Amino acid sequence: MLNDSALTDPAPLFAALGDRTRLSLLAKLSDGESRSIAGLSSDTDITRQAVTKHLKVLEDAGLVISKKVGRESQFAFRPEPINDIRAYLDSVSRQWDDALGRLRAFVER
Amino acid sequence: MLNDSALTDPAPLFAALGDRTRLSLLAKLSDGESRSIAGLSSDTDITRQAVTKHLKVLEDAGLVISKKVGRESQFAFRPEPINDIRAYLDSVSRQWDDALGRLRAFVER
DNA sequence: ATGAAATGCAACCATAAAGTTGCATTTTAT
DNA sequence: ATAAAATGCAACTTTATGGTTGCATTTCAT
C-alpha cells in the first residue's frame, strides 16, 4: 500500500526521519540515483536485513519508492513528503511569528 | 543541560517531533504563551506524568524551555531548532534539485 | 545446469519508549 | 496551621524499535 502524502498527521513522517541510519540512507538517495539494497548496505556496519527494514519504514512514510528490477529491488528518493513537513513547520512558525507580532503591538502602546 | 541547537545531527530533533502527543503540545505552545504542566495536561487523555515525560523530551531537543515559577513550572516554545530542521530539509532538497538539473542538462543534448 | 548474487521471510533478542500507579515534596490559599 | 494544588520521583507494564541469525527463493552468469 502506497502512501498518500497527506499532511493530516506529520508525526509518522518525522518519526521516519528520526533515525540516523535512515537519514543517511536518504542522504545517499537524495542525489536522485536509485540504488539496490546491496548497494545501500555496502558501506554500513549493520546487516543487509536491517537496511531492508529501514527502507520499509522510509517507503511506508512515502520518502522512497521501490521497484523490482531483475533479481534486485531498486530504491529511489521521493521528495514530496519533504514539502509536507515544510508546510507543517511553516504553520507552526507562522503561528509563533503572529504571536510575537501581537505581543510587539501590545507592548508598543 | 541545555541544548546547543547544533545542526550536526538532526535525527534526535526529528525523533522528538515524531510523536502526536508532543506535536500537539508544541502546537499549543506555538502561540507564544507559556503554560504549566497542569495547563498542558488538562485537555489530553493521558496522565499528567506522561505529559511531563513528553515535555522533557521536547526540552532535551531544545524545542521548549522551562522555568519554575512558584509551585508550578512553566513551559514555552523555543523556535530555534525549527530552523535547523529547515536547513537540513533544504540541503536534501537542494541536492535533489541539483540532480534533477544535471539530469535535465544531460537529456537535453 | 549449476553456483553465486540479491533478496525475502521468520524467529528471536535486547533495549527504548509510552504509559500507568503510588507516594513524597513544595507552595499557595484560607 | 492545614488542606488543596502542582509537581517530582520511582517502580512497573506493555509494546515498539533496531538489530541479529538462519534459511528459503529468485535470478543471473558461465
XYZ file of N, CA, C and O (backbone and C1' of nucleotides) in Angstrom, chain A residues 19 22 47 49-50 53-54 70-71, chain D residues 18-23 27-29:
99
model
N 15.921 8.875 12.742
C 16.893 7.790 12.922
C 18.080 8.044 12.004
O 17.915 8.265 10.799
N 18.451 5.887 8.828
C 17.522 6.246 7.758
C 17.899 7.569 7.122
O 17.802 7.734 5.883
N 23.514 -5.056 9.198
C 23.274 -6.096 8.201
C 22.345 -5.599 7.096
O 21.607 -4.631 7.259
N 19.726 -7.084 6.129
C 18.345 -7.234 6.563
C 17.857 -6.038 7.367
O 16.690 -5.627 7.235
N 18.743 -5.486 8.178
C 18.380 -4.292 8.942
C 18.120 -3.120 8.005
O 17.161 -2.367 8.177
N 14.742 -3.323 6.563
C 13.696 -2.836 7.459
C 13.601 -1.321 7.439
O 12.504 -0.755 7.392
N 14.748 -0.677 7.456
C 14.735 0.788 7.421
C 14.115 1.301 6.130
O 13.356 2.270 6.133
N 14.758 -7.161 -12.195
C 15.545 -8.384 -12.180
C 15.546 -9.007 -10.813
O 14.505 -9.096 -10.164
N 16.711 -9.377 -10.360
C 16.766 -10.009 -9.044
C 16.920 -8.986 -7.928
O 16.886 -9.330 -6.763
P 13.728 2.357 14.833
O 15.044 1.479 14.995
C 15.844 1.643 16.153
C 16.837 0.518 16.242
C 17.501 0.159 14.897
O 18.894 0.065 15.101
C 16.567 -1.765 15.901
P 19.831 -0.138 13.810
O 20.131 -1.701 13.859
C 20.952 -2.204 14.895
C 20.716 -3.666 15.124
C 21.019 -4.605 13.966
O 22.408 -4.877 13.875
C 19.204 -5.350 15.349
P 22.934 -5.863 12.701
O 22.651 -7.330 13.286
C 23.201 -7.718 14.555
C 22.644 -9.072 14.963
C 22.926 -10.165 13.936
O 24.073 -10.907 14.343
C 20.638 -10.228 14.686
P 24.744 -11.904 13.316
O 23.745 -13.165 13.320
C 23.533 -13.872 14.522
C 22.582 -15.034 14.273
C 23.054 -15.997 13.171
O 22.921 -17.336 13.635
C 20.852 -15.222 12.708
P 23.575 -18.526 12.830
O 22.321 -19.071 11.999
C 21.102 -19.275 12.685
C 20.048 -19.777 11.724
C 20.598 -20.594 10.550
O 19.766 -21.736 10.373
C 19.299 -18.813 9.738
P 20.204 -22.877 9.351
O 19.153 -22.690 8.169
C 17.769 -22.625 8.510
C 16.973 -22.095 7.341
C 17.306 -22.761 5.994
O 16.095 -23.105 5.369
C 17.292 -20.440 5.783
P 12.308 -14.189 -10.476
O 13.815 -13.918 -10.926
C 14.516 -12.872 -10.262
C 15.976 -12.880 -10.662
C 16.233 -13.076 -12.162
O 17.137 -12.063 -12.542
C 17.583 -14.519 -10.897
P 17.352 -11.667 -14.074
O 18.922 -11.888 -14.198
C 19.770 -11.216 -13.249
C 21.114 -11.914 -13.204
C 21.763 -12.097 -14.576
O 23.017 -11.427 -14.556
C 21.830 -14.112 -13.303
P 23.798 -11.204 -15.950
O 24.989 -12.252 -15.802
C 25.705 -12.320 -14.572
C 26.654 -13.496 -14.580
C 27.373 -13.701 -15.910
O 28.698 -14.130 -15.630
C 26.152 -15.639 -15.388
